[in-house]
Amino acid sequence: MNSLDLPKAPHETRVVVAMSGGVDSSVVAGLLKRQGYDVVGITLQLYDHGAATHRKGACCAGQDIHDARRVAETLGIPHYVLDYEDRFRESVIDRFAESYLAGETPIPCVECNRSIKFRDLLATARDLDADTLATGHYVASRPLPQGGRGLYRALDPARDQSYFLYATTAEQLAFLRFPLGELPKDETRRLAHELGLSVAQKADSQDICFVPQGRYADVIARLRPDAARAGDIVDLSGRVLGRHDGIVHYTVGQRRGLRLAIGEPLYVVRLEADTARVVVGPREALATSRIRLTDVNWLAGPVQADLPVAVRVRSTREPRAAHLTLDAEAGTAEIVLATPEDGVSPGQACVIYADDGPRAQVLGGGTIRRIDALQAGAAEAA
């Protein structure tokens, strides 16, 4: 086996590297080239390449494409740019807007990986007779005793991206490789300098790459100019406290920007798309202990119907102890958290791990659809 757990010698192994134009994927290409692999770089043009040309933190657009091309030239590898703008708009940006208008908090990076990178790009890699597709994600994969590969948290906990990859299928995972999963970020930067890459000091991309300066409401207003509607800001009892100009401007757990003179700190507890109401309450009203998931994907199956696990309800939080109950017939899962979490919102991902260890295996995950603590608040308001 070579360093990628593939049977052929490196020079006989074709690796397509997804090159976003950033330091991480550039180092992956450089390392594999140095190890003697037959490396082909592919960059996806995903969105608004004009507006993003000089924006710090952009990804897969404008200057990033030029940066990826320069890295490929430095390494002496073939490089192709594929126009995926239409696919990205339909699969990621449009769904992002629809989810926010429904009062949810979507995670577009999950959908991008699921629908674009690990479906369309993976198919392109196969068309190029590649043996594997490598990316710059900070996540680890290893062979499983029963066959196939398992997905695990990265060595560098501050960079671990396993939360965003739970929707990968077992078949995709068998074809994917993540060479940075066993490296700390500072080592990646050092390697970029050692390899002579022009992107060695380039800033990391932001989570929502197509949202300039983090103003997601501006993107939604442009895509759905007639969809947002004004409504009331109410407390848990239904008492009107103020007005707002669209629920897309709010997320669960938000405190700032409510423009309410109540004399006590209030937080967004729930967003009601049907009535265009923003429901606010004290911090304790955010506590959630029971979550219902749909669109569940399992990477380590079959999973027991009743199982102690650890879960992440946000990418920035460590996995925490929970209990999993499956409804196989309905295709849903229920999570009971050992310790309530604040600010959990429908539309977010809940990723399920075997335990809360630093290198824990990803069992799977799903989309948060129902939060019982918030539903109880709705019943009190009624």
mmCIF file of C-alpha atoms in Angstrom:
data_model
loop_
_atom_site.group_PDB
_atom_site.id
_atom_site.type_symbol
_atom_site.label_atom_id
_atom_site.label_comp_id
_atom_site.label_asym_id
_atom_site.label_seq_id
_atom_site.Cartn_x
_atom_site.Cartn_y
_atom_site.Cartn_z
ATOM 1 C CA MET A 1 0.000 0.000 0.000
ATOM 2 C CA ASN A 2 1.175 3.523 -0.725
ATOM 3 C CA SER A 3 0.739 6.506 1.625
ATOM 4 C CA LEU A 4 -2.884 6.927 0.447
ATOM 5 C CA ASP A 5 -3.792 3.296 1.261
ATOM 6 C CA LEU A 6 -3.950 2.454 -2.437
ATOM 7 C CA PRO A 7 -2.290 -0.633 -3.951
ATOM 8 C CA LYS A 8 -0.261 0.923 -6.792
ATOM 9 C CA ALA A 9 3.069 2.725 -6.657
ATOM 10 C CA PRO A 10 2.717 6.508 -6.346
ATOM 11 C CA HIS A 11 3.823 7.199 -9.930
ATOM 12 C CA GLU A 12 1.098 4.805 -11.142
ATOM 13 C CA THR A 13 -1.577 6.408 -8.924
ATOM 14 C CA ARG A 14 -3.523 9.330 -10.378
ATOM 15 C CA VAL A 15 -4.797 11.763 -7.769
ATOM 16 C CA VAL A 16 -7.191 14.586 -8.572
ATOM 17 C CA VAL A 17 -6.757 17.385 -6.028
ATOM 18 C CA ALA A 18 -9.616 19.819 -5.439
ATOM 19 C CA MET A 19 -7.679 23.107 -5.485
ATOM 20 C CA SER A 20 -9.680 26.006 -4.060
ATOM 21 C CA GLY A 21 -6.812 28.467 -4.362
ATOM 22 C CA GLY A 22 -6.099 28.414 -0.631
ATOM 23 C CA VAL A 23 -3.063 27.239 1.280
ATOM 24 C CA ASP A 24 -4.545 23.927 2.457
ATOM 25 C CA SER A 25 -5.468 22.381 -0.893
ATOM 26 C CA SER A 26 -2.293 23.827 -2.444
ATOM 27 C CA VAL A 27 -0.171 22.016 0.144
ATOM 28 C CA VAL A 28 -2.059 18.780 -0.533
ATOM 29 C CA ALA A 29 -1.171 19.063 -4.221
ATOM 30 C CA GLY A 30 2.439 19.903 -3.379
ATOM 31 C CA LEU A 31 2.893 17.052 -0.913
ATOM 32 C CA LEU A 32 1.443 14.446 -3.244
ATOM 33 C CA LYS A 33 3.501 15.721 -6.173
ATOM 34 C CA ARG A 34 6.644 15.525 -4.018
ATOM 35 C CA GLN A 35 5.765 11.950 -3.070
ATOM 36 C CA GLY A 36 5.672 10.999 -6.741
ATOM 37 C CA TYR A 37 1.945 10.753 -7.410
ATOM 38 C CA ASP A 38 0.387 11.598 -10.790
ATOM 39 C CA VAL A 39 -1.366 14.774 -9.610
ATOM 40 C CA VAL A 40 -4.076 16.667 -11.504
ATOM 41 C CA GLY A 41 -5.490 19.879 -10.052
ATOM 42 C CA ILE A 42 -9.094 20.929 -10.537
ATOM 43 C CA THR A 43 -10.562 24.242 -9.427
ATOM 44 C CA LEU A 44 -14.292 24.877 -9.380
ATOM 45 C CA GLN A 45 -15.612 28.300 -10.308
ATOM 46 C CA LEU A 46 -18.669 28.418 -8.095
ATOM 47 C CA TYR A 47 -20.029 31.941 -7.831
ATOM 48 C CA ASP A 48 -19.733 35.656 -8.586
ATOM 49 C CA HIS A 49 -16.142 35.623 -9.736
ATOM 50 C CA GLY A 50 -16.228 39.361 -10.470
ATOM 51 C CA ALA A 51 -17.342 40.625 -7.039
ATOM 52 C CA ALA A 52 -15.117 38.144 -5.228
ATOM 53 C CA THR A 53 -11.942 38.853 -7.170
ATOM 54 C CA HIS A 54 -10.158 40.797 -4.424
ATOM 55 C CA ARG A 55 -12.271 39.915 -1.389
ATOM 56 C CA LYS A 56 -10.360 38.571 1.590
ATOM 57 C CA GLY A 57 -11.600 35.137 2.613
ATOM 58 C CA ALA A 58 -13.186 34.243 -0.719
ATOM 59 C CA CYS A 59 -13.109 30.691 -2.028
ATOM 60 C CA CYS A 60 -13.464 29.142 -5.495
ATOM 61 C CA ALA A 61 -13.883 32.463 -7.293
ATOM 62 C CA GLY A 62 -11.938 35.343 -8.788
ATOM 63 C CA GLN A 63 -8.407 35.632 -7.398
ATOM 64 C CA ASP A 64 -8.609 32.126 -5.963
ATOM 65 C CA ILE A 65 -8.720 30.642 -9.444
ATOM 66 C CA HIS A 66 -5.615 32.594 -10.417
ATOM 67 C CA ASP A 67 -3.883 31.519 -7.207
ATOM 68 C CA ALA A 68 -4.667 27.848 -7.870
ATOM 69 C CA ARG A 69 -3.337 28.176 -11.418
ATOM 70 C CA ARG A 70 -0.083 29.746 -10.168
ATOM 71 C CA VAL A 71 0.389 26.933 -7.633
ATOM 72 C CA ALA A 72 -0.174 24.324 -10.342
ATOM 73 C CA GLU A 73 2.420 26.036 -12.537
ATOM 74 C CA THR A 74 4.905 26.084 -9.651
ATOM 75 C CA LEU A 75 4.351 22.370 -9.025
ATOM 76 C CA GLY A 76 4.331 21.462 -12.710
ATOM 77 C CA ILE A 77 0.981 19.683 -12.643
ATOM 78 C CA PRO A 78 -1.982 19.876 -15.060
ATOM 79 C CA HIS A 79 -4.724 22.227 -13.882
ATOM 80 C CA TYR A 80 -8.317 22.595 -15.024
ATOM 81 C CA VAL A 81 -11.025 25.107 -14.099
ATOM 82 C CA LEU A 82 -14.601 23.849 -14.259
ATOM 83 C CA ASP A 83 -17.562 26.216 -14.386
ATOM 84 C CA TYR A 84 -20.001 24.938 -11.754
ATOM 85 C CA GLU A 85 -21.763 28.252 -11.144
ATOM 86 C CA ASP A 86 -25.204 27.041 -12.256
ATOM 87 C CA ARG A 87 -24.973 23.855 -10.196
ATOM 88 C CA PHE A 88 -23.730 25.750 -7.160
ATOM 89 C CA ARG A 89 -26.509 28.331 -7.431
ATOM 90 C CA GLU A 90 -29.225 25.684 -7.675
ATOM 91 C CA SER A 91 -27.880 23.230 -5.099
ATOM 92 C CA VAL A 92 -26.371 25.583 -2.523
ATOM 93 C CA ILE A 93 -27.240 29.289 -2.848
ATOM 94 C CA ASP A 94 -30.941 28.876 -3.714
ATOM 95 C CA ARG A 95 -31.413 26.316 -0.933
ATOM 96 C CA PHE A 96 -29.591 28.614 1.464
ATOM 97 C CA ALA A 97 -32.050 31.431 0.713
ATOM 98 C CA GLU A 98 -35.110 29.166 0.945
ATOM 99 C CA SER A 99 -33.957 27.795 4.293
ATOM 100 C CA TYR A 100 -33.490 31.261 5.819
ATOM 101 C CA LEU A 101 -36.897 32.364 4.561
ATOM 102 C CA ALA A 102 -38.355 29.306 6.295
ATOM 103 C CA GLY A 103 -36.938 30.507 9.617
ATOM 104 C CA GLU A 104 -34.021 28.065 9.600
ATOM 105 C CA THR A 105 -30.265 28.521 9.964
ATOM 106 C CA PRO A 106 -28.706 26.508 7.123
ATOM 107 C CA ILE A 107 -25.131 25.235 6.833
ATOM 108 C CA PRO A 108 -24.258 25.764 3.138
ATOM 109 C CA CYS A 109 -20.810 24.142 3.451
ATOM 110 C CA VAL A 110 -22.497 20.801 4.176
ATOM 111 C CA GLU A 111 -24.641 21.085 1.047
ATOM 112 C CA CYS A 112 -21.662 22.187 -1.058
ATOM 113 C CA ASN A 113 -19.688 19.125 -0.006
ATOM 114 C CA ARG A 114 -22.663 16.814 -0.489
ATOM 115 C CA SER A 115 -23.978 18.148 -3.799
ATOM 116 C CA ILE A 116 -20.963 19.672 -5.551
ATOM 117 C CA LYS A 117 -17.559 18.561 -4.333
ATOM 118 C CA PHE A 118 -18.265 14.986 -3.367
ATOM 119 C CA ARG A 119 -20.817 14.251 -6.076
ATOM 120 C CA ASP A 120 -20.112 16.259 -9.230
ATOM 121 C CA LEU A 121 -16.378 16.764 -8.736
ATOM 122 C CA LEU A 122 -15.921 13.168 -7.641
ATOM 123 C CA ALA A 123 -17.631 12.006 -10.837
ATOM 124 C CA THR A 124 -15.278 14.213 -12.859
ATOM 125 C CA ALA A 125 -12.303 12.660 -11.078
ATOM 126 C CA ARG A 126 -13.511 9.208 -12.077
ATOM 127 C CA ASP A 127 -13.926 10.411 -15.673
ATOM 128 C CA LEU A 128 -10.243 11.392 -15.583
ATOM 129 C CA ASP A 129 -9.356 7.814 -14.542
ATOM 130 C CA ALA A 130 -8.234 9.009 -11.131
ATOM 131 C CA ASP A 131 -7.663 6.509 -8.366
ATOM 132 C CA THR A 132 -8.725 8.987 -5.708
ATOM 133 C CA LEU A 133 -9.881 12.560 -5.043
ATOM 134 C CA ALA A 134 -7.888 14.454 -2.408
ATOM 135 C CA THR A 135 -8.993 17.647 -0.632
ATOM 136 C CA GLY A 136 -7.548 20.074 1.884
ATOM 137 C CA HIS A 137 -10.131 19.358 4.586
ATOM 138 C CA TYR A 138 -8.877 18.866 8.132
ATOM 139 C CA VAL A 139 -10.439 15.498 8.779
ATOM 140 C CA ALA A 140 -9.059 11.969 8.872
ATOM 141 C CA SER A 141 -10.164 8.758 7.199
ATOM 142 C CA ARG A 142 -8.860 5.290 7.940
ATOM 143 C CA PRO A 143 -9.591 1.740 6.764
ATOM 144 C CA LEU A 144 -12.187 -0.104 8.839
ATOM 145 C CA PRO A 145 -11.743 -3.749 9.897
ATOM 146 C CA GLN A 146 -15.010 -4.692 8.170
ATOM 147 C CA GLY A 147 -14.004 -2.926 4.951
ATOM 148 C CA GLY A 148 -14.506 0.591 3.663
ATOM 149 C CA ARG A 149 -13.206 3.662 5.455
ATOM 150 C CA GLY A 150 -14.200 5.521 8.584
ATOM 151 C CA LEU A 151 -14.265 9.290 9.076
ATOM 152 C CA TYR A 152 -12.556 10.719 12.160
ATOM 153 C CA ARG A 153 -11.825 14.071 13.779
ATOM 154 C CA ALA A 154 -8.589 15.720 12.665
ATOM 155 C CA LEU A 155 -5.414 15.856 14.726
ATOM 156 C CA ASP A 156 -5.717 19.647 15.061
ATOM 157 C CA PRO A 157 -8.925 20.219 17.095
ATOM 158 C CA ALA A 158 -8.988 23.915 16.227
ATOM 159 C CA ARG A 159 -9.165 23.044 12.513
ATOM 160 C CA ASP A 160 -11.283 19.893 12.616
ATOM 161 C CA GLN A 161 -13.888 20.010 9.799
ATOM 162 C CA SER A 162 -15.635 16.704 10.414
ATOM 163 C CA TYR A 163 -18.830 18.604 11.260
ATOM 164 C CA PHE A 164 -19.109 19.690 7.614
ATOM 165 C CA LEU A 165 -18.505 16.223 6.131
ATOM 166 C CA TYR A 166 -21.060 14.061 7.940
ATOM 167 C CA ALA A 167 -23.248 13.890 4.803
ATOM 168 C CA THR A 168 -20.517 12.130 2.815
ATOM 169 C CA THR A 169 -21.630 8.658 1.734
ATOM 170 C CA ALA A 170 -19.662 5.511 2.487
ATOM 171 C CA GLU A 171 -19.043 5.047 -1.247
ATOM 172 C CA GLN A 172 -17.686 8.595 -1.584
ATOM 173 C CA LEU A 173 -15.538 8.197 1.509
ATOM 174 C CA ALA A 174 -13.900 5.103 0.025
ATOM 175 C CA PHE A 175 -12.707 7.237 -2.927
ATOM 176 C CA LEU A 176 -11.696 10.342 -0.943
ATOM 177 C CA ARG A 177 -8.433 11.123 0.820
ATOM 178 C CA PHE A 178 -7.642 13.895 3.318
ATOM 179 C CA PRO A 179 -3.841 14.257 3.654
ATOM 180 C CA LEU A 180 -4.041 17.140 6.161
ATOM 181 C CA GLY A 181 -6.018 15.189 8.746
ATOM 182 C CA GLU A 182 -2.847 14.287 10.623
ATOM 183 C CA LEU A 183 -1.202 17.743 10.445
ATOM 184 C CA PRO A 184 -1.535 20.864 12.609
ATOM 185 C CA LYS A 185 -2.269 24.064 10.699
ATOM 186 C CA ASP A 186 1.092 25.662 11.487
ATOM 187 C CA GLU A 187 2.817 22.683 9.882
ATOM 188 C CA THR A 188 0.706 23.189 6.759
ATOM 189 C CA ARG A 189 1.869 26.806 6.586
ATOM 190 C CA ARG A 190 5.476 25.701 7.057
ATOM 191 C CA LEU A 191 5.152 23.177 4.236
ATOM 192 C CA ALA A 192 3.674 25.822 1.957
ATOM 193 C CA HIS A 193 6.822 27.924 2.452
ATOM 194 C CA GLU A 194 9.053 24.887 2.002
ATOM 195 C CA LEU A 195 7.291 24.032 -1.274
ATOM 196 C CA GLY A 196 7.679 27.609 -2.489
ATOM 197 C CA LEU A 197 3.948 28.221 -2.869
ATOM 198 C CA SER A 198 2.759 31.779 -3.462
ATOM 199 C CA VAL A 199 -0.269 31.251 -1.177
ATOM 200 C CA ALA A 200 1.758 30.397 1.931
ATOM 201 C CA GLN A 201 0.505 33.480 3.815
ATOM 202 C CA LYS A 202 -2.938 33.679 2.238
ATOM 203 C CA ALA A 203 -5.844 34.174 4.669
ATOM 204 C CA ASP A 204 -8.137 31.231 5.291
ATOM 205 C CA SER A 205 -11.497 31.211 3.522
ATOM 206 C CA GLN A 206 -14.602 32.107 5.509
ATOM 207 C CA ASP A 207 -17.339 29.575 6.226
ATOM 208 C CA ILE A 208 -19.979 31.065 3.911
ATOM 209 C CA CYS A 209 -17.790 31.852 0.934
ATOM 210 C CA PHE A 210 -20.446 33.499 -1.254
ATOM 211 C CA VAL A 211 -21.644 35.989 1.386
ATOM 212 C CA PRO A 212 -19.630 39.253 1.217
ATOM 213 C CA GLN A 213 -18.683 40.625 4.658
ATOM 214 C CA GLY A 214 -21.047 38.115 6.295
ATOM 215 C CA ARG A 215 -24.185 39.991 5.184
ATOM 216 C CA TYR A 216 -26.276 36.962 4.266
ATOM 217 C CA ALA A 217 -29.511 38.990 4.357
ATOM 218 C CA ASP A 218 -28.222 41.026 1.389
ATOM 219 C CA VAL A 219 -27.737 37.825 -0.620
ATOM 220 C CA ILE A 220 -31.236 36.625 0.225
ATOM 221 C CA ALA A 221 -32.770 40.003 -0.637
ATOM 222 C CA ARG A 222 -31.108 39.878 -4.035
ATOM 223 C CA LEU A 223 -32.251 36.323 -4.724
ATOM 224 C CA ARG A 224 -35.768 36.652 -3.271
ATOM 225 C CA PRO A 225 -36.577 40.399 -3.339
ATOM 226 C CA ASP A 226 -40.317 39.901 -2.731
ATOM 227 C CA ALA A 227 -40.111 37.057 -0.214
ATOM 228 C CA ALA A 228 -39.147 38.843 3.002
ATOM 229 C CA ARG A 229 -41.997 40.440 4.947
ATOM 230 C CA ALA A 230 -42.187 42.584 8.029
ATOM 231 C CA GLY A 231 -43.705 41.247 11.227
ATOM 232 C CA ASP A 232 -43.920 41.453 14.988
ATOM 233 C CA ILE A 233 -41.303 40.776 17.609
ATOM 234 C CA VAL A 234 -43.119 39.071 20.475
ATOM 235 C CA ASP A 235 -42.262 37.566 23.838
ATOM 236 C CA LEU A 236 -43.005 33.974 24.842
ATOM 237 C CA SER A 237 -46.549 34.924 25.878
ATOM 238 C CA GLY A 238 -47.251 36.489 22.474
ATOM 239 C CA ARG A 239 -47.098 40.111 23.670
ATOM 240 C CA VAL A 240 -45.899 42.420 20.882
ATOM 241 C CA LEU A 241 -42.653 44.180 21.794
ATOM 242 C CA GLY A 242 -41.694 45.693 18.464
ATOM 243 C CA ARG A 243 -41.503 45.252 14.691
ATOM 244 C CA HIS A 244 -38.947 43.797 12.304
ATOM 245 C CA ASP A 245 -38.453 44.002 8.537
ATOM 246 C CA GLY A 246 -37.891 40.286 7.840
ATOM 247 C CA ILE A 247 -37.017 37.139 9.785
ATOM 248 C CA VAL A 248 -33.984 36.648 7.528
ATOM 249 C CA HIS A 249 -32.236 39.293 9.623
ATOM 250 C CA TYR A 250 -32.385 37.108 12.737
ATOM 251 C CA THR A 251 -31.029 33.797 13.972
ATOM 252 C CA VAL A 252 -31.844 31.742 17.045
ATOM 253 C CA GLY A 253 -29.694 32.843 19.973
ATOM 254 C CA GLN A 254 -29.180 36.373 18.630
ATOM 255 C CA ARG A 255 -29.127 39.159 21.204
ATOM 256 C CA ARG A 256 -27.819 42.232 19.413
ATOM 257 C CA GLY A 257 -29.799 44.166 16.856
ATOM 258 C CA LEU A 258 -33.252 43.555 18.339
ATOM 259 C CA ARG A 259 -33.728 47.289 19.037
ATOM 260 C CA LEU A 260 -35.958 46.644 22.046
ATOM 261 C CA ALA A 261 -35.980 48.858 25.145
ATOM 262 C CA ILE A 262 -37.243 46.289 27.648
ATOM 263 C CA GLY A 263 -34.703 46.685 30.432
ATOM 264 C CA GLU A 264 -33.549 43.068 30.390
ATOM 265 C CA PRO A 265 -31.455 41.096 27.886
ATOM 266 C CA LEU A 266 -33.597 39.198 25.401
ATOM 267 C CA TYR A 267 -32.592 36.587 22.840
ATOM 268 C CA VAL A 268 -34.203 35.234 19.681
ATOM 269 C CA VAL A 269 -35.803 31.987 20.810
ATOM 270 C CA ARG A 270 -37.675 31.009 17.681
ATOM 271 C CA LEU A 271 -38.518 32.247 14.166
ATOM 272 C CA GLU A 272 -42.028 31.650 12.842
ATOM 273 C CA ALA A 273 -42.025 31.849 9.059
ATOM 274 C CA ASP A 274 -45.805 31.345 8.661
ATOM 275 C CA THR A 275 -46.700 34.317 10.842
ATOM 276 C CA ALA A 276 -43.465 36.296 10.242
ATOM 277 C CA ARG A 277 -42.951 36.532 14.009
ATOM 278 C CA VAL A 278 -39.644 36.758 15.835
ATOM 279 C CA VAL A 279 -40.121 35.240 19.297
ATOM 280 C CA VAL A 280 -37.752 36.462 22.010
ATOM 281 C CA GLY A 281 -37.170 35.485 25.603
ATOM 282 C CA PRO A 282 -34.599 35.222 28.397
ATOM 283 C CA ARG A 283 -31.422 33.207 27.891
ATOM 284 C CA GLU A 284 -32.797 30.201 29.756
ATOM 285 C CA ALA A 285 -35.498 29.854 27.095
ATOM 286 C CA LEU A 286 -32.774 28.878 24.612
ATOM 287 C CA ALA A 287 -31.895 25.678 26.471
ATOM 288 C CA THR A 288 -32.572 22.615 24.331
ATOM 289 C CA SER A 289 -32.305 19.028 25.467
ATOM 290 C CA ARG A 290 -34.193 17.045 22.791
ATOM 291 C CA ILE A 291 -33.706 17.282 19.018
ATOM 292 C CA ARG A 292 -35.380 15.508 16.101
ATOM 293 C CA LEU A 293 -33.279 14.922 12.968
ATOM 294 C CA THR A 294 -34.292 14.238 9.376
ATOM 295 C CA ASP A 295 -32.246 13.533 6.221
ATOM 296 C CA VAL A 296 -30.084 11.298 8.396
ATOM 297 C CA ASN A 297 -26.896 9.936 6.822
ATOM 298 C CA TRP A 298 -24.918 7.086 8.361
ATOM 299 C CA LEU A 299 -21.236 6.545 7.647
ATOM 300 C CA ALA A 300 -20.682 3.768 10.161
ATOM 301 C CA GLY A 301 -23.650 1.488 9.773
ATOM 302 C CA PRO A 302 -25.590 -0.346 10.785
ATOM 303 C CA VAL A 303 -26.051 1.883 13.839
ATOM 304 C CA GLN A 304 -27.912 0.517 16.856
ATOM 305 C CA ALA A 305 -31.413 1.873 17.390
ATOM 306 C CA ASP A 306 -30.623 2.914 20.972
ATOM 307 C CA LEU A 307 -27.095 4.133 21.594
ATOM 308 C CA PRO A 308 -25.007 6.465 23.808
ATOM 309 C CA VAL A 309 -23.148 8.897 21.530
ATOM 310 C CA ALA A 310 -21.621 12.372 21.427
ATOM 311 C CA VAL A 311 -23.025 15.107 19.203
ATOM 312 C CA ARG A 312 -22.147 18.513 17.828
ATOM 313 C CA VAL A 313 -24.943 20.978 17.126
ATOM 314 C CA ARG A 314 -22.536 23.680 15.939
ATOM 315 C CA SER A 315 -19.155 23.468 14.240
ATOM 316 C CA THR A 316 -17.489 25.586 16.924
ATOM 317 C CA ARG A 317 -18.565 23.380 19.832
ATOM 318 C CA GLU A 318 -16.922 20.222 21.056
ATOM 319 C CA PRO A 319 -18.908 16.951 20.872
ATOM 320 C CA ARG A 320 -21.033 16.472 23.988
ATOM 321 C CA ALA A 321 -22.615 13.378 25.501
ATOM 322 C CA ALA A 322 -26.084 12.437 24.263
ATOM 323 C CA HIS A 323 -28.369 9.480 23.665
ATOM 324 C CA LEU A 324 -29.522 8.436 20.201
ATOM 325 C CA THR A 325 -32.825 6.765 19.379
ATOM 326 C CA LEU A 326 -33.576 5.759 15.787
ATOM 327 C CA ASP A 327 -36.858 5.441 13.959
ATOM 328 C CA ALA A 328 -35.668 3.403 10.986
ATOM 329 C CA GLU A 329 -39.110 3.271 9.374
ATOM 330 C CA ALA A 330 -39.494 7.056 9.391
ATOM 331 C CA GLY A 331 -35.826 7.677 8.606
ATOM 332 C CA THR A 332 -35.460 10.016 11.570
ATOM 333 C CA ALA A 333 -33.387 10.131 14.727
ATOM 334 C CA GLU A 334 -33.989 11.633 18.144
ATOM 335 C CA ILE A 335 -31.147 13.040 20.207
ATOM 336 C CA VAL A 336 -31.420 13.639 23.954
ATOM 337 C CA LEU A 337 -28.580 15.821 25.182
ATOM 338 C CA ALA A 338 -27.018 15.018 28.546
ATOM 339 C CA THR A 339 -26.532 18.763 29.095
ATOM 340 C CA PRO A 340 -28.895 21.248 27.406
ATOM 341 C CA GLU A 341 -27.425 23.371 24.610
ATOM 342 C CA ASP A 342 -28.237 27.028 23.881
ATOM 343 C CA GLY A 343 -29.014 28.506 20.492
ATOM 344 C CA VAL A 344 -29.900 25.303 18.629
ATOM 345 C CA SER A 345 -31.841 26.122 15.464
ATOM 346 C CA PRO A 346 -33.793 24.178 12.832
ATOM 347 C CA GLY A 347 -31.772 23.900 9.635
ATOM 348 C CA GLN A 348 -28.474 23.373 11.412
ATOM 349 C CA ALA A 349 -26.592 20.096 11.290
ATOM 350 C CA CYS A 350 -26.318 17.720 14.221
ATOM 351 C CA VAL A 351 -23.277 15.496 13.774
ATOM 352 C CA ILE A 352 -23.057 12.239 15.689
ATOM 353 C CA TYR A 353 -19.768 10.803 16.984
ATOM 354 C CA ALA A 354 -18.958 7.487 18.631
ATOM 355 C CA ASP A 355 -17.673 9.368 21.691
ATOM 356 C CA ASP A 356 -16.411 12.785 22.767
ATOM 357 C CA GLY A 357 -12.723 11.953 22.304
ATOM 358 C CA PRO A 358 -10.339 14.187 20.317
ATOM 359 C CA ARG A 359 -10.059 11.655 17.449
ATOM 360 C CA ALA A 360 -13.597 10.280 17.607
ATOM 361 C CA GLN A 361 -15.203 8.515 14.669
ATOM 362 C CA VAL A 362 -18.077 10.211 12.849
ATOM 363 C CA LEU A 363 -21.078 7.889 12.845
ATOM 364 C CA GLY A 364 -23.273 10.211 10.767
ATOM 365 C CA GLY A 365 -25.650 13.076 11.281
ATOM 366 C CA GLY A 366 -28.741 14.851 10.055
ATOM 367 C CA THR A 367 -30.604 18.134 9.732
ATOM 368 C CA ILE A 368 -32.246 19.550 12.854
ATOM 369 C CA ARG A 369 -35.979 19.839 12.160
ATOM 370 C CA ARG A 370 -37.669 19.872 15.543
ATOM 371 C CA ILE A 371 -36.511 21.185 18.900
ATOM 372 C CA ASP A 372 -38.804 20.105 21.706
ATOM 373 C CA ALA A 373 -37.764 22.874 24.105
ATOM 374 C CA LEU A 374 -38.768 25.511 21.550
ATOM 375 C CA GLN A 375 -41.969 23.693 20.706
ATOM 376 C CA ALA A 376 -42.866 23.857 24.388
ATOM 377 C CA GLY A 377 -42.328 27.611 24.215
ATOM 378 C CA ALA A 378 -44.728 27.755 21.288
ATOM 379 C CA ALA A 379 -47.375 25.922 23.310
ATOM 380 C CA GLU A 380 -46.983 28.378 26.181
ATOM 381 C CA ALA A 381 -47.393 31.294 23.778
ATOM 382 C CA ALA A 382 -50.605 29.811 22.433
#
